[in-house]
Structure formats: structure tokens, C-alpha cells
Amino acid sequence: MEKILVTSALTYANGKLHIGHVAGSYLNADIFVRYQKLIGNDVIYIGGTDDYGTPISLKAEEEGVAPRIIAERYNKSIKKDLQGLNIQLDNFSGTSRPRHIKISQDFFTNLLEAGYVTKKTLKQLYDKKYKRFLADRYIEGICPYCKSDGARGDQCDNCGKLIDAINLIEPKSKISGETPIIKETTHWYLNLPKFENELREWLKIKTYWKDNVRNFIFSWLNEGLKERAITRDLDWGVPIPLENTKGKVLYVWFDAPIGYISSTQEWAENKGQPDLWKDYWLNPNTKLIHFLGKDNIPFHTIIWPSMLMKQKYPYVLPYDVPANEFLNLEGQKMSTSHNWTVWVEDYLKYFNGELLRYVLAANAPETKDSDFCWKDFQAKINNELNNILGNLANRTFIFAQKCFNGKISKPEVLSEQSQQTLNEACKIADYIGGSYNNYQVRKASRLAMDIARIGNKYFDETQPWFEVKKSKKIAEETLYVCTELLRIISIVYSPIIPKGMKKLRKMINLPGKISWKDLDKKQIKFEISEVSQLFKKIEDKEIEKQLELLKATQTVEEKIMEHG
Ligand SMILES: [Zn+2]
């Protein structure tokens, strides 16, 4: 039995859950975890919200509430939406909770004492009206190189050059619209160059990582690592544990991954075994697997392992970081600031969570960006889930009830065609297991649907509706084989569409609790109970409505919603 600790990237608590989050790091993790449980591994799935940073404190000021209120509001909303999609985390915490503060401060102190953190004084732009230093994305001005307007504090989109914010011509604060002043400040930097050799050594054995992840890491390493500031001047964050540093907090990218540990600690405490988290984090045999979107790769493969290496506790380092690419929407880049996304809460008002699980799994952005289109959503539900899988169940069960009173037995001898059909399904089931294990959700989904395709073809070729008039036995054999295929499908598809497969098993009177080993337990008899439609078809007008809603709520005005 393997010990596996799975995490999904912490979601930023300044907005609701959208399908980009789901496709990027939640659904693939949930499917992986479900599969690992089916094969009997000891796996826990940990997540939560990233509660700190400028956007949350600005939003709180706008609403006249404490930042904690905003963070807690979205923590609750995200948790509820995940449940709506049947994404089952073992714990969902938030980084503004007390235990997280303590452990984040310990991380900082340990790195400082080990000599990996340095203090520096620097000049930064400061908004006098809002009394805060401005992070790069909160400043706009004229590019010092190409003189074009609208360059950000970190980069010019026109010429592509990287900019140091204090060199911008006519800088403006994007919060107040006023001209910021230059002010001196002190920050602490993580000395990443000092980790380079150790990181390279550690990454040597990670040849099994996804190509997109490895390419990303090595391009970072080869450009040369730079020292990175790990503190900010802000009041909403983890205070740094040093004397006379009021108003200095840890930068969100430093404390956010520590949230995986504090969330595991919370899980252990809730279980009444407060030391249980150590069984996972301090166990060299634990496979620590971080699911995330590609924008999070450098944090989890370079900065986070460096932080873990220099702690007093012997933390396990990431075993794998299966990062996904991005999900686009109707051919355009998704954007929460332009409201160009599908919010899970809205989706759930109209459709079942299982359908989204299916479509996002079948179309997962595993090796390149993929696109979510409402018309394609409808096509996948109607043409695949209904016309292939639903059809096989429906025709088999209705026929069984009509001619056999729902009772189907295995014939003493199977025809060669029947035996071949079953063998093929078993072989495919093996491939499906391998695909789940390799984070290939798309492939697993396609292969599982192939079993249903094989079943329909077999049903057509053996013509039970015709055979039954001559020999009930031959017709029964077809129904037996098809039901057996459906039994296999109910196991192999359960990580992706767990509720639908539970319903399917209920129709065949099979127990809801399953294990991957059940694949080998061939049934001798089936008793089909009440038959109902597995999935509902989606009408054109339902899709038209979604497209209208999407376009009607799209906003042109840009708001700054991301981390700062
Ligand atoms: Zn420029």
C-alpha cells in the first residue's frame, strides 16, 4: 500500500470558483485520488484558499469590512461549489487561520537562521492616498524604452521589455489614479541562487515528470535563478516574526504552499489525532503530488522545494507536479476580470455536476491548452454519454426486463465472439488503470467510452431482438455480455462520473462500494431492477441560453483581480 498526499493549488479567496480552477487542478486531482482509493492506496486530498494579498485588502476597503470577512466568504463559497461537483477533499482550509500563521513564521525563521534569507533596502513606488506601496501590476505609465503608453510596473506589452517600476515615465497608481512617490523600504529575499546545485541534483531523478513541467523548470534554471523578495508592505498577511517590523508581512507566494501543511494539520486535529499529519509530511515514503495550473510551476518546483529543504522538520519533497495547461472559453482566453468564464455556482443552477466532470475530463488541458464551448458540451453529453453509454444500458436493461423479467444468467459456454468481446473489455480496463495512474484523464475517459462502443457493436451484430424469437438462450447471452460490460464500465468510469456509475450499479443491483479488484469478479447472474435514464439529453435552447448569459455578462472594463 502506498502513502500518497495529493494537493490542489490553493484558490485565491477573492472570487468564486470557475471552470478554469476545476480543469486546472481540482478535477484531475479528484479523479486521481478516487482511482488511488479504488486500488487500495492510503491517500489524502488536501486543499484550501489563499487568503492574503492586496486584492483582498482592497476589496475589503471597498466594502468597508475586514479582509478576513472577504476571505471567509469566498472560502465558504468555493468549498460549496466543489461539493456541488462532487470533488471530495479530505480537508479544505484557509491560510488566514491561526495555525497557518505559526507554521509560516517558522518557515521564515528557519530559512533566515540557515542563512538563506537576506535583508535589502530598496526604492519603491508608494500611493500616498491609499497609504500603500504599489505592487507592479498596480502601476501604469509610459515605457522608458519605446515610449508607449500603458506599460505596467513590471513589463511593457508593446515592446515586451521588462521594466523596473521606478523607471516608468509619468507613473500612475491604478488604485487612486494619482502619481505615486518614491519611498525607501526594507524587504527580505530568498537566496534562490544558493539552492541551484541542490535543486539540480534533486531534479535529476524527476525524469518521469510531464514534459511541459520539465521544460518550464529548465528554462527557469538556465536563465539563472534570482533572489526573490518574500515580504511585502501590507497589513493583510502573515506578520514576519522579527522585532520592529510592523506592516511587513510574508508575500503570498511564500506562505501559500505552506497552506498544504497547515491544512493537513487541521485535518489531523479534526480527526482527533493531531500528530497524524506527520505520517504524511515527515515520511520519506510519502508520494507528495501537487496538482496545479502551469502558472504555478516555478513556485512548486523551485521555490517551494527550496523552502522545504532547509526546515527543522525533515519534510518530504514533491514527488510529482502534474501541471495542466490552460482552459479557454469559446476560443478566447478565460478572464475573471472581464467576467469571461463559467462560474461553477451559475453552472450548477442549470446542470448536474456530473456532466461538467465528464466534459472537462474528456477535454482536459493535459498537454496543451484546451477549449470549453457550450455547443461541444452539449455534443459530448448527447452523443457520448447518452447515445453511446446511456444507449447500451437502456437497450440492454429494457430488453432484459421485457423478455427475461430482468433476470439474466451466464450461459454455460460463451460463443467465441462473446468471449472476445469480454476479453477486449478487460484489456481496455487495464489500460484505463494505467492512464489514471499517469494523470491521463482524457485517455481514461475515451477508453472507458470505447467499452460502451464495443458493447453497442456487439449488440447490433448479435441481434438479440431477432434471435429471441428462435432461441431465448442466444438472446440471453447477448444481454449477459452487455450487462457484464456495463458492470466493468461502472467501475472504470467511477473516478470521473461517480454518481452516474452508482446509479448504473443500482440498476444492476450491485453494491455501491467498489474496488478496482472487483473488475475480475465476473458475475454469474444479474438481476436488473428499476430502469431509468442514466443521463438527460441537453436541448438546443438550454445551450443558447448559456451562450446568451455568457455574452450578456461579459465586461469590458478591466479590474485587477489577481495576486499582487
Ligand atoms: Zn515598451
Coordinates of C-alpha atoms and ligand atoms in Angstrom, one line a residue:
M1 CA 0.0 0.0 0.0
E2 CA 1.4 3.4 -1.0
K3 CA 1.0 6.6 1.1
I4 CA 0.0 9.4 -1.2
L5 CA -0.6 13.1 -0.3
V6 CA -2.5 14.9 -3.0
T7 CA -2.9 18.7 -3.1
S8 CA -4.8 21.1 -5.4
A9 CA -3.3 24.6 -5.8
L10 CA -4.9 26.9 -3.2
T11 CA -7.6 29.0 -4.8
Y12 CA -7.3 32.8 -4.3
A13 CA -10.1 33.8 -1.9
N14 CA -11.1 37.0 -3.7
G15 CA -13.7 35.4 -6.0
K16 CA -15.8 32.4 -6.7
L17 CA -14.8 29.1 -8.2
H18 CA -14.8 28.9 -12.0
I19 CA -14.3 26.1 -14.5
G20 CA -10.7 27.2 -15.1
H21 CA -9.9 26.2 -11.5
V22 CA -11.8 22.9 -11.9
A23 CA -10.0 21.9 -15.1
G24 CA -6.6 23.2 -13.9
S25 CA -6.1 21.5 -10.5
Y26 CA -9.3 20.1 -8.9
L27 CA -11.0 17.7 -11.2
N28 CA -7.8 15.9 -12.2
A29 CA -6.7 15.6 -8.6
D30 CA -10.1 14.3 -7.5
I31 CA -10.1 11.7 -10.3
F32 CA -6.6 10.6 -9.4
V33 CA -7.5 10.3 -5.7
R34 CA -10.6 8.3 -6.4
Y35 CA -8.6 5.9 -8.5
Q36 CA -5.9 5.5 -5.8
K37 CA -8.6 4.8 -3.3
L38 CA -10.1 2.2 -5.6
I39 CA -6.8 0.4 -5.9
G40 CA -6.4 0.4 -2.1
N41 CA -3.7 3.1 -1.5
D42 CA -3.6 5.3 1.6
V43 CA -4.3 8.7 0.0
I44 CA -5.5 12.0 1.4
Y45 CA -6.5 15.0 -0.6
I46 CA -5.8 18.5 0.8
G47 CA -6.6 22.0 -0.3
G48 CA -7.9 25.4 0.8
T49 CA -7.9 29.0 -0.1
D50 CA -5.1 31.5 -0.3
D51 CA -6.5 34.3 1.9
Y52 CA -3.9 37.1 1.8
G53 CA -2.7 39.8 -0.5
T54 CA -3.5 43.3 -1.9
P55 CA -6.7 42.4 -4.0
I56 CA -8.4 41.1 -0.9
S57 CA -7.5 44.0 1.3
L58 CA -8.6 46.5 -1.5
K59 CA -11.9 44.7 -1.8
A60 CA -12.4 44.8 1.9
E61 CA -11.8 48.6 1.9
E62 CA -14.2 49.0 -0.9
E63 CA -16.9 47.1 1.1
G64 CA -15.9 48.6 4.4
V65 CA -15.3 45.2 6.0
A66 CA -12.3 43.4 7.5
P67 CA -10.3 41.4 4.9
R68 CA -11.0 38.3 6.9
I69 CA -14.7 38.6 6.0
I70 CA -13.9 38.6 2.3
A71 CA -11.6 35.6 2.6
E72 CA -14.0 33.6 4.7
R73 CA -16.9 34.4 2.3
Y74 CA -15.1 33.0 -0.7
N75 CA -13.6 30.1 1.2
K76 CA -17.1 29.0 2.0
S77 CA -18.4 29.6 -1.5
I78 CA -15.5 27.7 -3.1
K79 CA -16.0 24.8 -0.7
K80 CA -19.7 24.6 -1.5
D81 CA -19.1 24.7 -5.3
L82 CA -16.5 22.0 -5.0
Q83 CA -19.1 19.8 -3.2
G84 CA -21.6 20.6 -6.0
L85 CA -19.1 19.0 -8.4
N86 CA -18.6 16.1 -6.0
I87 CA -14.9 17.0 -5.7
Q88 CA -14.1 15.4 -2.3
L89 CA -11.2 16.9 -0.5
D90 CA -10.3 15.4 2.9
N91 CA -9.7 19.0 4.2
F92 CA -10.4 22.4 2.8
S93 CA -8.7 25.1 4.9
G94 CA -7.7 28.8 4.5
T95 CA -4.3 30.5 5.0
S96 CA -5.7 33.2 7.4
R97 CA -6.4 30.6 10.1
P98 CA -4.1 30.8 13.2
R99 CA -2.2 27.5 12.8
H100 CA -1.1 28.6 9.4
I101 CA 0.4 31.8 10.7
K102 CA 2.5 30.0 13.2
I103 CA 4.0 27.4 10.8
S104 CA 4.6 30.1 8.1
Q105 CA 6.6 32.1 10.6
D106 CA 8.6 29.0 11.5
F107 CA 9.4 28.5 7.8
F108 CA 10.7 32.1 7.6
T109 CA 12.7 31.8 10.8
N110 CA 14.3 28.5 9.8
L111 CA 15.4 29.9 6.4
L112 CA 16.7 33.0 7.9
E113 CA 18.7 31.1 10.6
A114 CA 20.1 28.8 8.0
G115 CA 21.4 31.7 6.0
Y116 CA 19.1 31.6 3.0
V117 CA 17.3 34.9 3.6
T118 CA 18.9 38.3 3.2
K119 CA 17.6 41.8 4.0
K120 CA 17.8 44.6 1.5
T121 CA 16.8 48.2 1.3
L122 CA 15.2 49.4 -2.0
K123 CA 13.2 52.1 -3.5
Q124 CA 9.5 51.5 -4.4
L125 CA 6.5 53.5 -5.6
Y126 CA 4.1 54.5 -2.9
D127 CA 0.5 55.6 -3.2
K128 CA 0.1 58.5 -0.7
K129 CA -3.7 58.5 -0.8
Y130 CA -4.1 54.8 -0.1
K131 CA -1.1 54.7 2.1
R132 CA 0.5 51.7 0.5
F133 CA 3.4 50.5 -1.6
L134 CA 2.3 49.6 -5.1
A135 CA 2.9 46.1 -6.5
D136 CA 4.0 46.2 -10.1
R137 CA 0.6 45.4 -11.5
Y138 CA -0.9 48.4 -9.7
I139 CA 1.2 50.9 -11.6
E140 CA 0.9 52.1 -15.1
G141 CA 2.9 54.6 -17.1
I142 CA 4.9 55.4 -20.2
C143 CA 7.5 52.8 -21.2
P144 CA 11.1 54.2 -20.7
Y145 CA 12.2 52.2 -23.8
C146 CA 9.6 52.5 -26.6
K147 CA 7.7 55.4 -25.0
S148 CA 4.4 53.7 -25.5
D149 CA 1.5 54.4 -23.1
G150 CA 0.0 51.9 -20.7
A151 CA 3.2 50.0 -19.7
R152 CA 2.8 48.1 -16.4
G153 CA 5.2 48.3 -13.5
D154 CA 6.8 45.0 -14.4
Q155 CA 6.6 44.9 -18.2
C156 CA 5.7 46.8 -21.4
D157 CA 3.2 44.9 -23.6
N158 CA 4.2 46.9 -26.6
C159 CA 8.0 46.2 -26.7
G160 CA 8.0 43.3 -24.3
K161 CA 10.8 44.6 -22.3
L162 CA 11.0 44.0 -18.5
I163 CA 10.7 47.2 -16.5
D164 CA 11.7 48.3 -13.1
A165 CA 8.6 50.2 -11.9
I166 CA 10.6 53.3 -10.7
N167 CA 11.9 53.9 -14.2
L168 CA 8.4 54.3 -15.7
I169 CA 7.7 57.8 -17.1
E170 CA 4.7 59.5 -15.6
P171 CA 3.7 56.6 -13.4
K172 CA 0.1 56.4 -12.1
S173 CA -1.3 54.4 -9.3
K174 CA -4.1 52.2 -10.7
I175 CA -5.8 52.3 -7.3
S176 CA -6.1 56.1 -6.8
G177 CA -5.1 57.4 -10.3
E178 CA -2.6 59.7 -8.7
T179 CA 1.1 60.0 -9.2
P180 CA 3.0 57.8 -6.7
I181 CA 6.0 58.9 -4.8
I182 CA 9.3 57.1 -4.4
K183 CA 9.9 55.8 -0.9
E184 CA 12.6 53.6 0.6
T185 CA 11.6 50.3 2.2
T186 CA 13.2 47.1 3.5
H187 CA 12.5 43.6 2.4
W188 CA 13.7 40.1 2.9
Y189 CA 14.8 38.0 0.0
L190 CA 15.1 34.3 -0.5
N191 CA 18.5 33.5 -1.9
L192 CA 17.5 31.1 -4.6
P193 CA 20.9 31.1 -6.4
K194 CA 22.3 29.4 -3.3
F195 CA 19.9 26.4 -3.9
E196 CA 20.8 25.9 -7.5
N197 CA 23.1 22.9 -7.2
E198 CA 20.9 21.1 -4.7
L199 CA 17.8 21.7 -6.9
R200 CA 19.6 20.4 -10.0
E201 CA 20.6 17.3 -8.1
W202 CA 17.1 16.7 -6.8
L203 CA 15.6 17.3 -10.3
K204 CA 17.9 14.8 -11.9
I205 CA 15.7 11.9 -10.9
K206 CA 12.5 13.6 -12.0
T207 CA 12.7 12.2 -15.5
Y208 CA 9.1 10.9 -15.2
W209 CA 7.7 14.4 -14.8
K210 CA 5.5 15.7 -17.6
D211 CA 7.4 17.3 -20.5
N212 CA 5.6 20.7 -20.1
V213 CA 6.7 20.9 -16.5
R214 CA 10.3 19.9 -17.1
N215 CA 10.7 22.3 -20.0
F216 CA 9.4 25.1 -17.8
I217 CA 11.8 24.3 -14.9
F218 CA 14.9 24.0 -17.0
S219 CA 14.2 27.2 -18.9
W220 CA 14.0 28.9 -15.4
L221 CA 17.1 27.3 -14.2
N222 CA 19.1 28.0 -17.3
E223 CA 18.2 31.7 -17.3
G224 CA 19.8 31.8 -13.8
L225 CA 17.9 31.9 -10.5
K226 CA 17.5 35.3 -8.9
E227 CA 16.9 36.3 -5.3
R228 CA 13.2 36.8 -4.7
A229 CA 11.5 39.1 -2.2
I230 CA 9.4 37.1 0.2
T231 CA 7.9 40.0 2.2
R232 CA 5.6 42.9 1.4
D233 CA 4.5 46.1 3.0
L234 CA 0.9 45.3 3.8
D235 CA -1.3 44.8 6.8
W236 CA -3.2 41.8 5.5
G237 CA -0.8 38.8 5.6
V238 CA 1.3 36.7 7.9
P239 CA 3.4 39.2 10.0
I240 CA 7.1 38.5 9.8
P241 CA 8.4 37.2 13.2
L242 CA 11.1 39.8 13.8
E243 CA 11.2 42.8 16.1
N244 CA 10.3 46.3 14.7
T245 CA 8.8 45.1 11.5
K246 CA 5.3 46.3 11.9
G247 CA 3.5 46.4 8.5
K248 CA 5.7 43.8 7.0
V249 CA 4.1 40.5 6.0
L250 CA 5.1 37.4 4.1
Y251 CA 4.4 37.6 0.4
V252 CA 1.6 35.3 -0.6
W253 CA 3.6 33.1 -2.8
F254 CA 5.8 32.3 0.1
D255 CA 3.1 31.3 2.6
A256 CA 0.5 29.9 0.2
P257 CA 2.2 26.4 -0.3
I258 CA 2.7 26.2 3.4
G259 CA -1.1 26.1 3.4
Y260 CA -0.9 22.4 2.3
I261 CA 0.8 21.6 5.6
S262 CA -1.4 23.7 7.8
S263 CA -4.5 22.2 6.1
T264 CA -3.2 18.7 6.7
Q265 CA -2.6 19.7 10.4
E266 CA -6.2 20.9 10.6
W267 CA -7.4 17.6 9.1
A268 CA -5.4 15.7 11.7
E269 CA -6.8 17.8 14.5
N270 CA -10.4 17.3 13.3
K271 CA -9.8 13.6 13.3
G272 CA -8.7 13.8 16.9
Q273 CA -5.2 12.6 16.0
P274 CA -3.2 15.9 15.9
D275 CA 0.1 14.2 15.0
L276 CA -1.3 12.3 12.1
W277 CA -0.1 15.0 9.6
K278 CA 3.5 13.9 10.4
D279 CA 2.7 10.4 9.0
Y280 CA 2.4 12.1 5.6
W281 CA 4.7 15.1 5.6
L282 CA 7.6 13.7 7.5
N283 CA 7.5 10.2 6.0
P284 CA 10.2 9.8 3.3
N285 CA 8.0 7.2 1.5
T286 CA 5.1 9.6 1.0
K287 CA 4.4 10.5 -2.5
L288 CA 3.6 14.2 -2.4
I289 CA 1.7 15.2 -5.5
H290 CA 0.8 18.8 -6.3
F291 CA -1.9 19.4 -8.9
L292 CA -1.8 22.9 -10.4
G293 CA -2.0 25.1 -13.4
K294 CA 1.1 25.9 -15.4
D295 CA 1.4 29.4 -14.0
N296 CA 2.2 27.8 -10.6
I297 CA 5.1 25.5 -11.9
P298 CA 8.1 27.6 -10.8
F299 CA 6.6 28.1 -7.3
H300 CA 6.1 24.4 -6.7
T301 CA 9.2 23.0 -8.4
I302 CA 11.9 25.6 -7.5
I303 CA 10.8 27.9 -4.7
W304 CA 8.7 25.5 -2.6
P305 CA 11.2 22.6 -2.6
S306 CA 14.0 25.1 -1.7
M307 CA 11.9 26.2 1.3
L308 CA 11.2 22.7 2.4
M309 CA 14.9 21.6 2.2
K310 CA 16.0 24.0 5.0
Q311 CA 13.5 23.4 7.7
K312 CA 14.0 21.8 11.1
Y313 CA 11.5 19.1 10.3
P314 CA 12.6 16.6 7.5
Y315 CA 9.7 17.4 5.2
V316 CA 9.1 15.2 2.2
L317 CA 9.7 16.9 -1.2
P318 CA 7.3 16.9 -4.1
Y319 CA 7.2 13.5 -5.8
D320 CA 5.4 14.8 -8.8
V321 CA 3.9 18.1 -10.1
P322 CA 1.4 17.2 -12.8
A323 CA 0.7 20.7 -14.0
N324 CA -2.1 21.3 -16.5
E325 CA -2.2 23.9 -19.3
F326 CA -5.0 26.4 -19.5
L327 CA -8.6 26.0 -20.4
N328 CA -10.0 28.6 -22.8
L329 CA -13.6 29.5 -23.2
E330 CA -15.4 29.7 -26.6
G331 CA -12.0 30.1 -28.3
Q332 CA -10.9 33.0 -26.1
K333 CA -8.6 33.2 -23.1
M334 CA -10.5 33.0 -19.9
S335 CA -10.6 36.2 -17.9
T336 CA -12.2 36.7 -14.5
S337 CA -11.7 40.4 -14.7
H338 CA -13.7 40.5 -17.9
N339 CA -16.2 38.0 -16.5
W340 CA -15.3 35.7 -19.4
T341 CA -15.6 32.4 -17.6
V342 CA -18.2 30.0 -16.3
W343 CA -18.8 30.3 -12.6
V344 CA -19.5 26.9 -11.0
E345 CA -22.2 28.4 -8.9
D346 CA -24.1 29.6 -12.0
Y347 CA -23.4 26.3 -13.8
L348 CA -25.0 24.3 -11.0
K349 CA -28.2 26.3 -11.3
Y350 CA -28.8 24.7 -14.7
F351 CA -26.9 21.4 -14.9
N352 CA -25.8 18.4 -12.9
G353 CA -22.2 18.5 -11.7
E354 CA -21.5 15.1 -13.2
L355 CA -21.9 16.4 -16.7
L356 CA -19.3 19.1 -16.2
R357 CA -17.0 16.4 -14.7
Y358 CA -17.4 14.3 -17.8
V359 CA -16.9 17.1 -20.3
L360 CA -13.9 18.6 -18.5
A361 CA -12.3 15.2 -18.2
A362 CA -12.8 14.3 -21.8
N363 CA -11.3 17.6 -22.8
A364 CA -8.7 18.1 -20.1
P365 CA -5.9 20.6 -20.9
E366 CA -3.2 18.0 -20.1
T367 CA -0.5 18.6 -22.7
K368 CA -1.8 21.8 -24.4
D369 CA -4.5 24.4 -23.8
S370 CA -8.0 23.2 -24.5
D371 CA -11.2 24.9 -25.1
F372 CA -14.6 24.7 -23.4
C373 CA -17.5 25.5 -25.8
W374 CA -21.1 25.2 -24.8
K375 CA -22.0 23.5 -28.1
D376 CA -19.3 21.0 -27.6
F377 CA -20.6 20.4 -24.0
Q378 CA -24.0 19.6 -25.4
A379 CA -22.5 17.3 -28.1
K380 CA -20.4 15.4 -25.6
I381 CA -23.3 14.8 -23.3
N382 CA -25.8 13.9 -26.0
N383 CA -23.6 12.0 -28.5
E384 CA -21.3 10.2 -26.0
L385 CA -22.9 9.9 -22.5
N386 CA -26.4 9.4 -23.9
N387 CA -26.1 7.9 -27.4
I388 CA -23.2 5.5 -26.5
L389 CA -23.2 4.7 -22.8
G390 CA -26.8 5.5 -22.0
N391 CA -28.0 3.7 -25.1
L392 CA -26.1 0.5 -24.2
A393 CA -27.6 0.5 -20.7
N394 CA -31.0 1.3 -21.9
R395 CA -31.4 -1.2 -24.7
T396 CA -29.8 -4.0 -22.6
F397 CA -31.9 -3.4 -19.5
I398 CA -35.2 -2.8 -21.2
F399 CA -34.8 -5.9 -23.3
A400 CA -33.9 -7.9 -20.2
Q401 CA -37.0 -6.8 -18.4
K402 CA -39.3 -7.3 -21.3
C403 CA -38.2 -10.8 -22.2
F404 CA -36.4 -12.1 -19.1
N405 CA -38.2 -10.4 -16.3
G406 CA -34.9 -8.7 -15.5
K407 CA -33.1 -11.9 -14.6
I408 CA -30.0 -12.8 -16.7
S409 CA -27.7 -15.7 -16.2
K410 CA -24.3 -16.5 -17.6
P411 CA -24.5 -19.2 -20.3
E412 CA -22.6 -22.4 -19.7
V413 CA -20.4 -21.8 -22.7
L414 CA -19.8 -18.5 -24.3
S415 CA -19.5 -18.1 -28.0
E416 CA -16.2 -17.1 -29.4
Q417 CA -17.5 -13.6 -30.2
S418 CA -18.8 -13.1 -26.7
Q419 CA -15.6 -14.3 -25.1
Q420 CA -13.6 -12.0 -27.4
T421 CA -15.8 -9.1 -26.5
L422 CA -15.3 -9.6 -22.8
N423 CA -11.6 -10.1 -23.1
E424 CA -11.2 -6.9 -25.1
A425 CA -13.1 -5.0 -22.4
C426 CA -10.8 -6.4 -19.7
K427 CA -7.7 -5.4 -21.6
I428 CA -9.0 -1.9 -22.0
A429 CA -9.8 -1.7 -18.3
D430 CA -6.1 -2.4 -17.6
Y431 CA -5.1 0.5 -19.9
I432 CA -7.6 2.7 -18.1
G433 CA -6.0 2.0 -14.8
G434 CA -2.6 2.9 -16.2
S435 CA -4.0 6.1 -17.6
Y436 CA -5.4 7.2 -14.3
N437 CA -2.1 6.5 -12.7
N438 CA -0.3 8.7 -15.2
Y439 CA -2.8 11.6 -14.9
Q440 CA -4.1 10.9 -18.3
V441 CA -7.7 11.6 -17.6
R442 CA -8.6 12.3 -21.3
K443 CA -7.3 8.9 -22.4
A444 CA -9.0 7.1 -19.5
S445 CA -12.3 8.6 -20.4
R446 CA -12.0 7.8 -24.1
L447 CA -11.1 4.2 -23.4
A448 CA -14.0 3.7 -20.9
M449 CA -16.3 5.0 -23.6
D450 CA -14.7 2.5 -26.1
I451 CA -16.0 -0.3 -23.9
A452 CA -19.6 1.0 -24.4
R453 CA -18.9 1.3 -28.1
I454 CA -17.8 -2.3 -28.3
G455 CA -20.9 -3.2 -26.4
N456 CA -23.2 -1.5 -28.9
K457 CA -21.5 -3.0 -31.8
Y458 CA -21.7 -6.5 -30.3
F459 CA -25.4 -5.9 -29.5
D460 CA -26.1 -4.9 -33.1
E461 CA -24.2 -7.8 -34.5
T462 CA -25.8 -10.5 -32.3
Q463 CA -29.3 -9.2 -32.9
P464 CA -31.0 -10.4 -29.7
W465 CA -34.3 -8.9 -30.8
F466 CA -34.3 -11.3 -33.8
E467 CA -32.6 -14.3 -32.0
V468 CA -35.1 -14.2 -29.1
K469 CA -37.8 -15.4 -31.5
K470 CA -35.8 -18.6 -32.2
S471 CA -33.7 -19.2 -29.1
K472 CA -34.1 -17.3 -25.9
K473 CA -30.6 -18.7 -24.8
I474 CA -28.8 -16.9 -27.6
A475 CA -30.5 -13.6 -26.8
E476 CA -29.8 -14.0 -23.1
E477 CA -26.1 -14.5 -23.9
T478 CA -26.0 -11.1 -25.6
L479 CA -27.7 -9.5 -22.6
Y480 CA -25.4 -11.2 -20.2
V481 CA -22.3 -10.0 -22.0
C482 CA -23.6 -6.4 -22.4
T483 CA -24.5 -6.3 -18.7
E484 CA -21.1 -7.6 -17.8
L485 CA -19.6 -4.8 -19.9
L486 CA -21.8 -2.3 -18.1
R487 CA -20.6 -3.7 -14.8
I488 CA -17.0 -3.1 -15.9
I489 CA -17.8 0.4 -17.1
S490 CA -19.4 1.1 -13.7
I491 CA -16.0 0.6 -12.1
V492 CA -13.7 2.1 -14.6
Y493 CA -15.8 5.3 -15.1
S494 CA -16.5 5.8 -11.4
P495 CA -13.5 8.2 -10.8
I496 CA -14.8 10.5 -13.5
I497 CA -18.6 10.2 -13.1
P498 CA -19.1 8.7 -9.7
K499 CA -22.8 9.4 -9.2
G500 CA -23.8 8.2 -12.6
M501 CA -21.9 5.0 -12.1
K502 CA -23.5 4.5 -8.7
K503 CA -26.9 4.8 -10.4
L504 CA -25.9 2.3 -13.0
R505 CA -24.8 -0.2 -10.4
K506 CA -28.0 0.2 -8.6
M507 CA -29.9 -0.7 -11.8
I508 CA -27.9 -3.9 -11.9
N509 CA -28.3 -4.5 -8.2
L510 CA -24.6 -4.3 -7.5
P511 CA -23.2 -2.8 -4.2
G512 CA -22.3 0.9 -4.3
K513 CA -19.0 0.3 -2.6
I514 CA -16.4 -0.9 -5.1
S515 CA -12.7 -1.6 -5.5
W516 CA -10.6 -1.9 -8.7
K517 CA -10.2 -5.7 -7.9
D518 CA -14.0 -6.1 -8.5
L519 CA -13.1 -6.0 -12.2
D520 CA -12.1 -9.6 -12.0
K521 CA -15.1 -10.8 -10.1
K522 CA -17.3 -11.9 -13.1
Q523 CA -20.9 -12.2 -12.2
I524 CA -22.8 -15.4 -12.9
K525 CA -26.2 -13.8 -12.6
F526 CA -27.7 -10.4 -12.9
E527 CA -30.9 -9.0 -11.7
I528 CA -32.0 -5.8 -13.2
S529 CA -34.1 -3.6 -11.1
E530 CA -35.9 -0.4 -11.9
V531 CA -34.5 1.1 -15.1
S532 CA -34.3 4.8 -15.7
Q533 CA -32.4 7.1 -18.0
L534 CA -28.7 7.4 -16.9
F535 CA -28.2 10.9 -18.2
K536 CA -30.5 13.6 -19.5
K537 CA -30.1 15.0 -23.0
I538 CA -29.4 18.7 -23.4
E539 CA -31.7 20.7 -25.6
D540 CA -30.5 23.4 -28.1
K541 CA -32.4 26.0 -26.2
E542 CA -30.6 25.2 -23.0
I543 CA -27.3 25.9 -24.7
E544 CA -28.5 29.0 -26.4
K545 CA -29.5 30.4 -23.0
Q546 CA -25.9 29.8 -21.7
L547 CA -24.3 31.5 -24.6
E548 CA -26.6 34.5 -24.2
L549 CA -25.9 34.7 -20.5
L550 CA -22.1 34.5 -21.1
K551 CA -22.2 37.3 -23.6
A552 CA -24.6 39.5 -21.6
T553 CA -22.4 39.4 -18.5
Q554 CA -19.0 39.9 -20.2
T555 CA -17.5 43.2 -19.1
V556 CA -15.1 45.3 -20.9
E557 CA -13.7 47.3 -18.0
E558 CA -10.6 45.8 -16.5
K559 CA -10.5 45.2 -12.8
I560 CA -7.4 43.9 -11.1
M561 CA -8.3 40.7 -9.5
E562 CA -5.1 38.7 -9.5
H563 CA -2.4 38.4 -6.9
G564 CA -0.4 41.4 -6.0
Ligands
ZN1 ZN 7.9 49.5 -24.3

